[in-house]
Amino acid sequence: MPIEKQVMSGNAAIARGFYEAGGKVAASYPGSPTVELLEHVREFPEIYAEFSTNEKVALEVAIGSSMGGVRSMVSMKHVGVNIAMDPLMTFTQTHLNGGFLLVTGDDPGMASSQNEQDNRILGKFANMAILDPSNSQEAKDYTKLAFELSEEYNLPMMLRITSRLCHSRSVVELEERKEVPSNKFEEDPAKYCMLPPYTFKAQFNMQERIEKLSKWANEANVNKLNHVSDDVLIITSGLAYENLMEVTDKLSVLKLGMVYPLPMDKIKELSKKYARIVIIEEMMPFIENELKIEGISCEGKKWFSFTGELNIDVIEKGLKDAGLINETKYEVAKVEETISRGPLFCSGCPHRPVFDILKKAKALVVGDIGCYSMGILYPFEVLKTNISMGASLGMIKGMRLAMDKIGDERPVVGVIGDGTFFHSGLTGFANLRYQLKGDENITMLVLDNGTTAMTGGQPTASSKHRDNVGQDISIDDLLKTMGYDDIQRIDQFDYPKAKEVINAAIKRPGISIVITSRPCALKFKIKEPHFYVDPNICIGCKTCIKTNCPPLRMKKYEGIEKLKSSIDKNQCVGCSICAQVCPVNAIKRSEVEQGGSHEK
């Protein structure tokens, strides 16, 4: 019977690997580059899969199902592991009852992230073994291997995958699902209750299982040596290996599939044979430092950047600089001077009128993580801080306290989305009321668009009222239960009223909360009759242009010398904000007739 093959992304391949490995429970929190992983897992009815409220909860769901006796997986982007570190650092001390895998999507070059942390370091810190695939086939195979090792050596595993590998595609051979026996949970505090005196023994168990796995790594076929000459040995892993092979196959290479624990005995033997050892790895010098700790002479970051992706041109230049190749054929990409174009809010995005109002109010705004983070950028340039999910709540309190101490009376405003509200905003809102006098001027805007928009429209804990998906927890009721009484819900597409409510809240002493109610136009495919500009009325003031809506632009009309605004009817979704801000009523809504619309 011929082997079935498919072209798969790394994310899809991991999902397939979990299915083939007999996985039963998967949890995640959406964040690029690993969003699609759980969405692919959901294609298999044999597996329960959920997007949890945040990464910590997702990890705890997978911990519980692992303790309950089934193979379990949790996936998240690299910064999500920070949220999950508290339970992770304790869980890795326990015994396992079902295989466990944590998939972390690292982001070299920060394509969609606020930092570039290297989670191999966190994996070692947590005493987890780390597998590092280089293509989609390995992503699937290493997922299955992870569960075998997890159960054989009784430890949680980490699969570290990077943005490029998550989204790039290659051929994958498919196999049948293999059901594995489930293990009934047996009560044993020494295995699952991490308090002294049980934790002391657990520390030694962690050390012993890593030592055993290190011995396995010395013989494992995932760590492959391709000997060419004794001059130099390249040690690499992940996608960097594939890029190296595009540059040259004339160097000896040790390709590591497991990057922690390393096959140290094997590498020590190889170090006696080769004149030079050069490490090629993205981001931190993790492998390089591990070798140097063991007294093995090697080079790495001397030639290759500590930040960004190690693409083919970058690796070739590093090899040339290190004297390992004589010629280069790939030109290192150069920055070309072009007209800058920042990211835009989508047509009809409900965040746009909010930031237009805040900019005109000249408010000092504390930002948060979500689509609305683009409020930092031109033309709004409203958000003045942007750190992590849910940070706006604690930061606005601290900022208000500091400003009051030094006599700075400017009002401060914070923004947070509905998804982030449930992810990590609840504790911040609880703390915001704590130990304040009551007259501090703080305004919080909760931007409730009914979805986790930035990562692809996953449901939130309050989105059920939008499309019967997700949960139906009321943000308003939660805040009232916490003791907030100055809460208003507005329709931000009623621009004059929204402006009045927000401006009044900003000026009012005490803590004011304004919840915006319009849904995400992209997720819910909102499309109303489009608007158009009457150039004979338009005065070219650009007030509408400054709302930063993609269909709006200035153009030359026939017979009119001055540039006037215009609206691309194919992009316009009919939100009406441009018409509401126009000072001369030059923007009109089209009339819809059978067969389309026309402008009067």
Coordinates of C-alpha atoms in Angstrom, one line a residue:
M1 CA 0.0 0.0 0.0
P2 CA 1.5 3.3 -1.0
I3 CA 2.4 5.8 1.7
E4 CA 0.1 8.8 1.7
K5 CA 1.9 12.1 1.6
Q6 CA 0.7 15.7 2.1
V7 CA 2.3 19.1 1.9
M8 CA 1.9 20.5 5.4
S9 CA 2.9 23.5 7.5
G10 CA 4.9 22.9 10.6
N11 CA 1.8 23.7 12.7
A12 CA -0.4 21.2 10.8
A13 CA 2.4 18.5 11.0
I14 CA 2.6 18.8 14.8
A15 CA -1.2 18.5 15.0
R16 CA -1.0 15.4 12.8
G17 CA 1.8 14.0 15.0
F18 CA -0.3 14.5 18.1
Y19 CA -3.2 12.6 16.4
E20 CA -1.0 9.8 15.2
A21 CA 0.6 9.5 18.7
G22 CA -2.9 8.8 20.2
G23 CA -3.2 12.2 21.8
K24 CA -6.5 12.9 23.5
V25 CA -6.5 16.4 25.1
A26 CA -4.9 19.6 23.6
A27 CA -5.1 23.2 24.9
S28 CA -3.7 26.5 23.8
Y29 CA -4.1 30.3 23.9
P30 CA -4.0 31.9 20.4
G31 CA -0.8 33.7 19.6
S32 CA 1.3 33.8 16.5
P33 CA 3.1 31.7 15.3
T34 CA 1.3 28.7 16.9
V35 CA -2.4 29.7 16.4
E36 CA -3.1 27.3 13.6
L37 CA -1.7 24.4 15.5
L38 CA -4.7 23.9 17.7
E39 CA -7.1 24.8 14.8
H40 CA -5.6 21.8 13.0
V41 CA -5.9 19.6 16.1
R42 CA -9.6 20.5 16.1
E43 CA -10.0 18.6 12.8
F44 CA -9.6 15.3 14.6
P45 CA -12.8 14.3 16.5
E46 CA -10.8 11.8 18.6
I47 CA -9.1 14.8 20.4
Y48 CA -10.6 17.3 22.8
A49 CA -9.1 20.7 21.9
E50 CA -9.7 24.1 23.4
F51 CA -8.5 27.7 23.3
S52 CA -8.3 28.4 27.0
T53 CA -8.6 31.8 28.8
N54 CA -4.8 32.2 28.9
E55 CA -1.6 30.2 28.6
K56 CA -1.4 29.4 32.3
V57 CA -4.9 27.9 32.2
A58 CA -4.2 26.1 29.0
L59 CA -1.1 24.5 30.6
E60 CA -3.1 23.6 33.7
V61 CA -5.8 21.9 31.5
A62 CA -3.1 19.8 29.9
I63 CA -1.4 19.1 33.2
G64 CA -4.8 17.8 34.6
S65 CA -5.4 15.6 31.6
S66 CA -1.9 14.2 31.8
M67 CA -2.4 13.4 35.4
G68 CA -5.7 11.9 34.4
G69 CA -3.8 9.4 32.3
V70 CA -3.9 10.5 28.7
R71 CA -1.4 12.0 26.3
S72 CA -1.7 15.7 26.4
M73 CA -0.3 18.7 24.6
V74 CA -0.3 22.5 25.2
S75 CA 0.8 25.0 22.6
M76 CA 1.6 28.7 22.8
K77 CA 3.8 31.4 21.5
H78 CA 7.1 32.0 23.2
V79 CA 5.9 34.9 25.5
G80 CA 3.0 32.7 26.5
V81 CA 5.3 30.4 28.3
N82 CA 6.1 33.4 30.6
I83 CA 2.4 33.4 31.7
A84 CA 2.5 29.6 32.3
M85 CA 5.8 29.5 34.1
D86 CA 4.4 29.3 37.6
P87 CA 2.6 25.9 37.3
L88 CA 5.2 24.7 34.8
M89 CA 8.1 25.1 37.2
T90 CA 6.3 22.9 39.7
F91 CA 4.8 20.4 37.3
T92 CA 8.1 19.5 35.9
Q93 CA 9.0 18.1 39.3
T94 CA 6.1 15.7 39.4
H95 CA 5.7 12.2 38.0
L96 CA 3.7 11.7 34.8
N97 CA 0.6 9.6 34.3
G98 CA 0.2 10.4 30.6
G99 CA 2.7 11.7 28.1
F100 CA 3.1 15.5 28.1
L101 CA 4.3 18.0 25.5
L102 CA 4.7 21.7 25.6
V103 CA 5.0 23.3 22.1
T104 CA 6.6 26.8 22.1
G105 CA 6.6 29.0 19.0
D106 CA 9.7 31.1 19.2
D107 CA 9.9 34.2 17.0
P108 CA 13.4 35.0 15.7
G109 CA 13.3 38.5 14.2
M110 CA 10.1 39.4 16.2
A111 CA 7.8 39.2 13.2
S112 CA 4.8 39.4 15.5
S113 CA 6.1 39.7 19.0
Q114 CA 7.3 42.2 21.5
N115 CA 10.5 40.4 22.3
E116 CA 12.8 37.7 21.0
Q117 CA 13.3 35.4 24.0
D118 CA 14.9 32.0 23.4
N119 CA 12.7 29.4 25.1
R120 CA 15.5 26.8 25.0
I121 CA 16.8 28.6 28.0
L122 CA 13.4 28.3 29.8
G123 CA 13.2 24.6 28.8
K124 CA 16.5 23.9 30.5
F125 CA 15.5 26.1 33.5
A126 CA 12.4 24.0 33.9
N127 CA 14.3 20.7 33.5
M128 CA 12.5 19.7 30.3
A129 CA 14.0 17.9 27.4
I130 CA 13.9 20.0 24.2
L131 CA 13.4 18.7 20.6
D132 CA 14.1 21.1 17.7
P133 CA 12.7 20.0 14.3
S134 CA 14.0 21.5 11.0
N135 CA 11.1 20.7 8.7
S136 CA 7.5 19.6 8.7
Q137 CA 8.3 15.9 8.6
E138 CA 10.5 16.2 11.6
A139 CA 7.9 18.4 13.3
K140 CA 5.4 15.5 13.0
D141 CA 8.0 12.8 13.9
Y142 CA 9.4 14.6 16.9
T143 CA 5.9 15.2 18.2
K144 CA 5.4 11.4 18.3
L145 CA 8.9 10.9 19.7
A146 CA 8.3 13.4 22.4
F147 CA 5.5 11.3 23.9
E148 CA 7.5 8.2 23.8
L149 CA 10.4 9.9 25.6
S150 CA 8.0 11.6 28.0
E151 CA 6.5 8.3 29.1
E152 CA 9.8 6.3 29.1
Y153 CA 11.8 8.9 31.1
N154 CA 8.8 10.2 33.1
L155 CA 9.3 13.9 32.2
P156 CA 7.4 16.7 30.4
M157 CA 8.9 17.4 26.9
M158 CA 9.3 20.7 25.0
L159 CA 9.0 21.0 21.2
R160 CA 10.6 24.2 20.2
I161 CA 9.5 25.5 16.8
T162 CA 10.1 28.9 15.2
S163 CA 7.9 31.2 13.2
R164 CA 9.3 30.3 9.8
L165 CA 8.9 26.6 10.4
C166 CA 5.4 27.0 11.8
H167 CA 4.2 28.5 8.6
S168 CA 6.5 27.1 5.9
R169 CA 5.4 23.9 4.1
S170 CA 7.1 20.7 3.1
V171 CA 6.1 17.1 2.3
V172 CA 5.0 14.9 5.2
E173 CA 4.3 11.1 5.2
L174 CA 1.1 10.3 7.0
E175 CA 0.6 7.3 9.3
E176 CA -2.3 5.8 11.1
R177 CA -3.3 6.8 14.6
K178 CA -1.9 4.5 17.3
E179 CA -4.1 4.3 20.3
V180 CA -2.2 4.0 23.6
P181 CA -3.5 2.7 26.9
S182 CA -4.8 5.3 29.3
N183 CA -3.6 5.2 32.9
K184 CA -6.2 5.6 35.7
F185 CA -5.2 8.3 38.2
E186 CA -3.9 6.7 41.4
E187 CA -3.8 9.0 44.5
D188 CA -0.2 9.4 45.6
P189 CA 0.8 12.7 47.2
A190 CA 4.5 12.0 46.8
K191 CA 4.0 12.0 43.1
Y192 CA 1.6 14.9 42.5
C193 CA 1.6 17.1 45.6
M194 CA 4.7 19.3 45.4
L195 CA 5.2 20.4 49.0
P196 CA 8.1 19.5 51.3
P197 CA 9.2 16.8 52.1
Y198 CA 8.1 15.5 48.6
T199 CA 9.8 18.2 46.7
F200 CA 13.3 17.3 48.0
K201 CA 13.1 13.9 46.4
A202 CA 11.6 15.4 43.2
Q203 CA 14.8 17.5 42.8
F204 CA 16.9 14.4 42.6
N205 CA 14.4 12.7 40.3
M206 CA 14.7 15.7 37.8
Q207 CA 18.5 15.4 37.8
E208 CA 18.5 11.7 37.3
R209 CA 16.0 11.6 34.4
I210 CA 18.0 14.4 32.5
E211 CA 21.2 12.4 33.0
K212 CA 19.5 9.2 31.7
L213 CA 18.1 11.1 28.7
S214 CA 21.6 12.6 28.0
K215 CA 22.9 9.1 27.6
W216 CA 20.1 8.2 25.2
A217 CA 20.9 11.4 23.2
N218 CA 24.5 10.2 22.6
E219 CA 23.1 7.3 20.5
A220 CA 19.8 8.8 19.3
N221 CA 19.3 8.9 15.5
V222 CA 17.8 12.4 15.8
N223 CA 21.3 13.7 16.4
K224 CA 23.0 12.9 13.0
L225 CA 26.6 13.4 12.0
N226 CA 27.5 13.9 8.3
H227 CA 31.3 13.7 8.1
V228 CA 33.1 15.4 5.2
S229 CA 36.6 16.3 6.6
D230 CA 38.3 16.8 9.9
D231 CA 38.9 20.5 9.3
V232 CA 35.7 21.9 10.9
L233 CA 32.5 20.5 12.5
I234 CA 29.4 22.6 12.2
I235 CA 26.9 21.9 15.0
T236 CA 23.4 23.2 14.3
S237 CA 19.7 22.4 14.6
G238 CA 16.2 23.5 13.5
L239 CA 15.6 25.5 10.4
A240 CA 19.2 26.8 10.5
Y241 CA 20.3 23.3 9.3
E242 CA 18.1 23.5 6.2
N243 CA 19.4 26.9 5.4
L244 CA 23.0 25.7 5.9
M245 CA 22.4 22.9 3.4
E246 CA 21.3 25.5 0.8
V247 CA 24.6 27.2 1.2
T248 CA 27.0 24.2 1.2
D249 CA 27.2 20.5 1.8
K250 CA 31.0 20.5 1.8
L251 CA 31.4 20.8 5.6
S252 CA 31.0 18.2 8.3
V253 CA 27.8 18.8 10.2
L254 CA 26.3 17.4 13.4
K255 CA 22.6 18.1 13.1
L256 CA 20.9 18.1 16.6
G257 CA 17.3 17.0 16.9
M258 CA 17.5 17.2 20.7
V259 CA 19.1 20.4 21.9
Y260 CA 18.7 19.6 25.6
P261 CA 20.1 17.6 27.1
L262 CA 22.9 17.6 24.5
P263 CA 24.7 14.4 23.5
M264 CA 27.7 15.7 25.4
D265 CA 29.8 12.5 25.5
K266 CA 29.5 12.3 21.7
I267 CA 30.4 15.9 21.2
K268 CA 33.4 15.6 23.5
E269 CA 34.7 12.7 21.4
L270 CA 34.1 14.7 18.2
S271 CA 35.9 17.7 19.6
K272 CA 39.1 15.7 19.7
K273 CA 38.8 14.8 16.0
Y274 CA 37.9 18.2 14.4
A275 CA 40.3 21.2 14.3
R276 CA 37.4 23.7 14.8
I277 CA 33.8 23.5 16.0
V278 CA 31.4 26.2 14.8
I279 CA 27.9 26.6 16.2
I280 CA 25.1 27.9 14.0
E281 CA 22.0 28.7 16.0
E282 CA 19.3 31.4 16.0
M283 CA 19.1 33.9 18.9
M284 CA 21.0 33.1 22.1
P285 CA 24.2 31.1 22.1
F286 CA 22.5 28.2 23.9
I287 CA 24.4 25.3 22.4
E288 CA 27.6 27.3 22.3
N289 CA 27.4 28.1 26.0
E290 CA 26.5 24.5 26.9
L291 CA 29.6 23.3 25.1
K292 CA 31.8 25.9 26.7
I293 CA 30.5 25.0 30.2
E294 CA 31.9 21.5 29.5
G295 CA 35.3 23.0 28.4
I296 CA 34.7 22.3 24.7
S297 CA 36.3 25.0 22.5
C298 CA 33.9 26.4 19.9
E299 CA 32.8 29.5 18.0
G300 CA 29.4 30.7 17.1
K301 CA 28.0 34.2 17.8
K302 CA 31.4 35.6 16.8
W303 CA 30.2 35.0 13.3
F304 CA 26.5 34.7 13.4
S305 CA 24.0 37.3 14.8
F306 CA 22.4 36.9 18.2
T307 CA 19.1 38.4 16.8
G308 CA 16.9 37.8 13.8
E309 CA 16.6 34.8 11.6
L310 CA 19.6 33.0 10.2
N311 CA 18.5 32.9 6.6
I312 CA 20.6 31.6 3.8
D313 CA 22.3 34.8 3.0
V314 CA 23.2 35.5 6.7
I315 CA 24.6 32.0 7.1
E316 CA 26.7 32.3 4.0
K317 CA 28.1 35.6 5.1
G318 CA 29.0 34.1 8.5
L319 CA 30.7 31.1 6.9
K320 CA 32.7 33.5 4.7
D321 CA 33.7 35.7 7.6
A322 CA 34.8 32.6 9.5
G323 CA 37.0 31.5 6.6
L324 CA 35.0 28.3 6.0
I325 CA 33.9 29.1 2.4
N326 CA 35.7 31.2 -0.2
E327 CA 32.9 32.6 -2.3
T328 CA 29.4 33.9 -1.8
K329 CA 26.5 33.7 -4.2
Y330 CA 23.7 35.2 -2.1
E331 CA 23.5 38.9 -1.6
V332 CA 22.7 39.9 2.0
A333 CA 19.3 41.7 1.9
K334 CA 19.8 45.5 2.3
V335 CA 17.4 48.0 3.6
E336 CA 15.9 50.0 0.7
E337 CA 14.6 53.5 1.2
T338 CA 10.9 53.4 0.5
I339 CA 7.9 55.3 1.4
S340 CA 6.9 54.1 4.8
R341 CA 3.5 52.4 5.2
G342 CA 2.5 51.4 8.7
P343 CA -0.1 48.7 9.5
L344 CA -3.7 49.9 9.4
F345 CA -6.8 49.1 11.2
C346 CA -9.2 47.2 9.0
S347 CA -12.0 48.9 7.2
G348 CA -14.8 49.4 9.6
C349 CA -12.6 48.6 12.6
P350 CA -14.5 49.7 15.8
H351 CA -11.2 50.8 17.4
R352 CA -10.7 53.6 15.0
P353 CA -13.3 56.1 16.3
V354 CA -12.1 55.4 19.9
F355 CA -8.5 56.4 19.1
D356 CA -9.7 59.4 17.0
I357 CA -11.5 60.6 20.1
L358 CA -8.6 60.0 22.4
K359 CA -6.2 61.8 20.1
K360 CA -8.4 64.8 19.9
A361 CA -8.7 64.7 23.7
K362 CA -4.9 64.8 24.0
A363 CA -5.2 62.0 26.6
L364 CA -2.2 60.3 28.2
V365 CA -3.1 56.7 27.2
V366 CA -1.6 53.5 28.7
G367 CA -1.7 50.7 26.1
D368 CA -2.1 47.0 26.1
I369 CA -1.6 44.0 23.7
G370 CA -4.1 43.5 20.9
C371 CA -5.1 44.9 17.5
Y372 CA -5.5 48.2 19.4
S373 CA -1.7 48.2 19.9
M374 CA -1.6 49.9 16.5
G375 CA -2.9 53.0 18.3
I376 CA 0.9 53.6 19.0
L377 CA 1.5 54.2 15.3
Y378 CA 0.8 57.1 12.9
P379 CA -1.6 58.7 12.4
F380 CA -3.1 58.1 15.9
E381 CA 0.1 57.9 18.0
V382 CA -2.1 57.8 21.1
L383 CA -0.8 54.9 23.2
K384 CA 2.3 55.8 25.2
T385 CA 3.1 52.4 26.7
N386 CA 3.0 48.8 25.4
I387 CA 4.4 46.0 27.5
S388 CA 2.4 42.8 27.9
M389 CA -1.1 41.4 28.0
G390 CA -3.1 42.9 30.9
A391 CA -0.3 45.3 31.9
S392 CA -2.4 48.4 31.4
L393 CA -4.3 47.9 34.6
G394 CA -1.4 47.7 37.0
M395 CA 0.6 50.3 35.0
I396 CA -2.2 52.9 35.0
K397 CA -2.6 52.6 38.8
G398 CA 1.2 53.0 39.3
M399 CA 1.4 55.9 36.9
R400 CA -1.5 57.7 38.6
L401 CA 0.1 57.2 42.0
A402 CA 3.4 58.5 40.7
M403 CA 1.9 61.5 38.9
D404 CA -0.1 62.5 42.0
K405 CA 3.0 62.3 44.1
I406 CA 4.8 64.9 41.9
G407 CA 1.7 67.1 41.3
D408 CA 1.1 66.0 37.7
E409 CA -2.7 66.4 37.3
R410 CA -3.1 65.1 33.7
P411 CA -5.8 62.5 33.5
V412 CA -4.7 59.0 32.5
V413 CA -6.6 56.6 30.3
G414 CA -6.0 52.9 29.8
V415 CA -7.2 50.6 27.0
I416 CA -7.8 46.8 27.1
G417 CA -9.6 44.4 24.8
D418 CA -12.2 41.9 25.7
G419 CA -9.9 38.9 25.0
T420 CA -7.1 40.5 27.1
F421 CA -9.7 41.4 29.8
F422 CA -10.3 37.7 30.4
H423 CA -6.7 36.6 29.7
S424 CA -5.0 38.7 32.4
G425 CA -7.1 41.8 33.1
L426 CA -9.4 40.5 35.8
T427 CA -6.7 40.5 38.5
G428 CA -5.6 43.9 37.3
F429 CA -9.2 45.3 37.7
A430 CA -9.5 43.7 41.1
N431 CA -6.2 45.4 42.2
L432 CA -7.1 48.8 40.6
R433 CA -9.8 49.3 43.3
Y434 CA -7.4 48.3 46.1
Q435 CA -5.9 50.9 48.5
L436 CA -6.9 53.9 46.5
K437 CA -8.5 57.0 48.1
G438 CA -11.3 57.0 45.6
D439 CA -10.8 60.4 43.9
E440 CA -7.8 59.4 41.6
N441 CA -8.6 60.3 38.0
I442 CA -8.4 57.0 36.1
T443 CA -10.4 56.0 33.0
M444 CA -10.3 52.5 31.6
L445 CA -11.7 51.7 28.2
V446 CA -12.7 48.1 27.5
L447 CA -12.8 47.5 23.8
D448 CA -15.3 44.7 23.4
N449 CA -15.3 43.6 19.8
G450 CA -16.5 40.1 20.5
T451 CA -13.4 38.1 19.5
T452 CA -9.7 37.6 19.9
A453 CA -9.2 39.6 16.7
M454 CA -5.4 39.9 16.4
T455 CA -4.8 36.2 16.2
G456 CA -7.6 35.2 13.9
G457 CA -10.9 35.6 15.5
Q458 CA -11.0 33.0 18.2
P459 CA -13.9 33.2 20.7
T460 CA -13.6 34.9 24.1
A461 CA -15.2 34.3 27.4
S462 CA -17.9 36.9 26.5
S463 CA -18.4 36.4 22.8
K464 CA -21.3 34.0 22.8
H465 CA -23.8 36.9 22.4
R466 CA -22.1 37.7 19.0
D467 CA -22.3 34.4 17.2
N468 CA -23.2 31.7 19.8
V469 CA -19.5 30.7 20.1
G470 CA -17.4 31.0 23.2
Q471 CA -18.9 31.8 26.6
D472 CA -21.5 34.4 27.7
I473 CA -19.8 35.9 30.8
S474 CA -20.8 39.6 31.1
I475 CA -17.9 42.0 31.3
D476 CA -20.3 44.6 32.7
D477 CA -21.6 42.3 35.5
L478 CA -18.1 41.2 36.4
L479 CA -17.0 44.8 36.9
K480 CA -20.1 45.6 38.9
T481 CA -19.5 42.6 41.1
M482 CA -16.0 43.9 41.8
G483 CA -17.5 47.1 43.1
Y484 CA -17.2 49.4 40.2
D485 CA -20.2 51.7 39.8
D486 CA -19.1 54.2 37.1
I487 CA -19.6 51.9 34.1
Q488 CA -21.0 52.9 30.8
R489 CA -21.4 50.9 27.6
I490 CA -21.4 52.9 24.4
D491 CA -21.8 52.5 20.6
Q492 CA -18.6 54.1 19.3
F493 CA -20.2 54.3 15.8
D494 CA -22.5 56.9 17.3
Y495 CA -19.5 59.2 17.2
P496 CA -20.9 62.4 18.9
K497 CA -22.3 60.5 21.8
A498 CA -19.2 58.3 22.2
K499 CA -17.0 61.4 22.2
E500 CA -19.2 63.1 24.8
V501 CA -19.2 60.0 27.1
I502 CA -15.4 59.4 26.8
N503 CA -14.4 63.0 27.3
A504 CA -16.7 63.3 30.3
A505 CA -15.2 60.2 31.8
I506 CA -11.7 61.5 31.3
K507 CA -12.5 64.7 33.2
R508 CA -14.4 63.0 36.1
P509 CA -12.5 62.2 39.3
G510 CA -12.5 58.6 40.4
I511 CA -12.3 55.4 38.4
S512 CA -14.5 55.5 35.2
I513 CA -15.0 52.5 33.0
V514 CA -16.3 52.9 29.4
I515 CA -17.1 49.7 27.5
T516 CA -17.3 50.0 23.7
S517 CA -19.7 47.6 22.0
R518 CA -19.2 47.4 18.2
P519 CA -18.0 44.0 16.9
C520 CA -14.9 43.2 14.8
A521 CA -15.9 44.1 11.2
L522 CA -13.5 41.5 9.8
K523 CA -14.5 38.6 12.0
F524 CA -18.2 39.1 11.6
K525 CA -18.0 40.2 8.0
I526 CA -19.9 43.4 8.5
K527 CA -20.8 45.2 5.3
E528 CA -23.2 48.1 5.0
P529 CA -23.8 50.3 2.0
H530 CA -20.7 52.2 1.2
F531 CA -20.1 55.9 1.5
Y532 CA -18.8 58.4 -1.1
V533 CA -17.5 61.9 -1.2
D534 CA -19.2 64.8 -3.0
P535 CA -16.1 66.7 -4.2
N536 CA -18.1 69.9 -4.8
I537 CA -18.7 70.1 -1.0
C538 CA -15.4 68.6 0.3
I539 CA -13.0 71.3 1.4
G540 CA -10.0 69.0 1.5
C541 CA -9.4 69.4 5.2
K542 CA -8.3 65.7 5.6
T543 CA -10.4 65.3 8.8
C544 CA -11.8 62.0 7.4
I545 CA -8.3 60.9 6.2
K546 CA -7.0 61.2 9.8
T547 CA -9.4 58.5 11.0
N548 CA -6.9 56.1 9.2
C549 CA -9.5 54.1 7.3
P550 CA -8.1 52.2 4.4
P551 CA -10.7 53.2 1.8
L552 CA -10.0 56.9 2.3
R553 CA -7.4 58.8 0.3
M554 CA -6.9 62.2 -1.3
K555 CA -7.3 62.4 -5.1
K556 CA -7.6 64.7 -8.0
Y557 CA -11.1 65.1 -9.4
E558 CA -11.7 66.1 -13.0
G559 CA -12.3 69.8 -13.3
I560 CA -11.3 70.5 -9.6
E561 CA -7.9 71.9 -9.0
K562 CA -7.5 71.1 -5.3
L563 CA -7.1 67.6 -4.0
K564 CA -10.2 66.3 -2.3
S565 CA -10.9 63.1 -0.3
S566 CA -12.3 60.0 -1.8
I567 CA -13.6 56.6 -0.8
D568 CA -12.8 53.3 -2.5
K569 CA -16.3 51.7 -2.5
N570 CA -14.8 48.2 -2.8
Q571 CA -13.1 48.6 0.6
C572 CA -15.7 50.6 2.4
V573 CA -17.9 48.6 4.8
G574 CA -20.1 51.5 5.7
C575 CA -19.1 52.2 9.3
S576 CA -20.0 55.9 8.9
I577 CA -17.2 57.4 11.0
C578 CA -15.8 59.4 8.1
A579 CA -19.2 61.0 7.5
Q580 CA -19.7 61.8 11.2
V581 CA -16.3 63.6 11.5
C582 CA -16.7 65.5 8.2
P583 CA -17.2 69.2 9.2
V584 CA -19.1 70.1 6.0
N585 CA -21.3 67.0 5.4
A586 CA -19.5 66.1 2.2
I587 CA -19.6 62.4 2.8
K588 CA -22.8 60.6 1.9
R589 CA -24.1 57.0 2.2
S590 CA -24.9 55.3 -1.1
E591 CA -28.3 54.0 -1.8
V592 CA -28.7 50.3 -2.4
E593 CA -30.9 49.0 -5.2
Q594 CA -31.3 45.6 -6.8
G595 CA -28.1 44.8 -8.7
G596 CA -25.9 47.0 -6.5
S597 CA -25.6 50.5 -5.2
H598 CA -25.5 53.9 -6.7
E599 CA -24.4 57.3 -5.5
K600 CA -26.7 60.3 -5.5

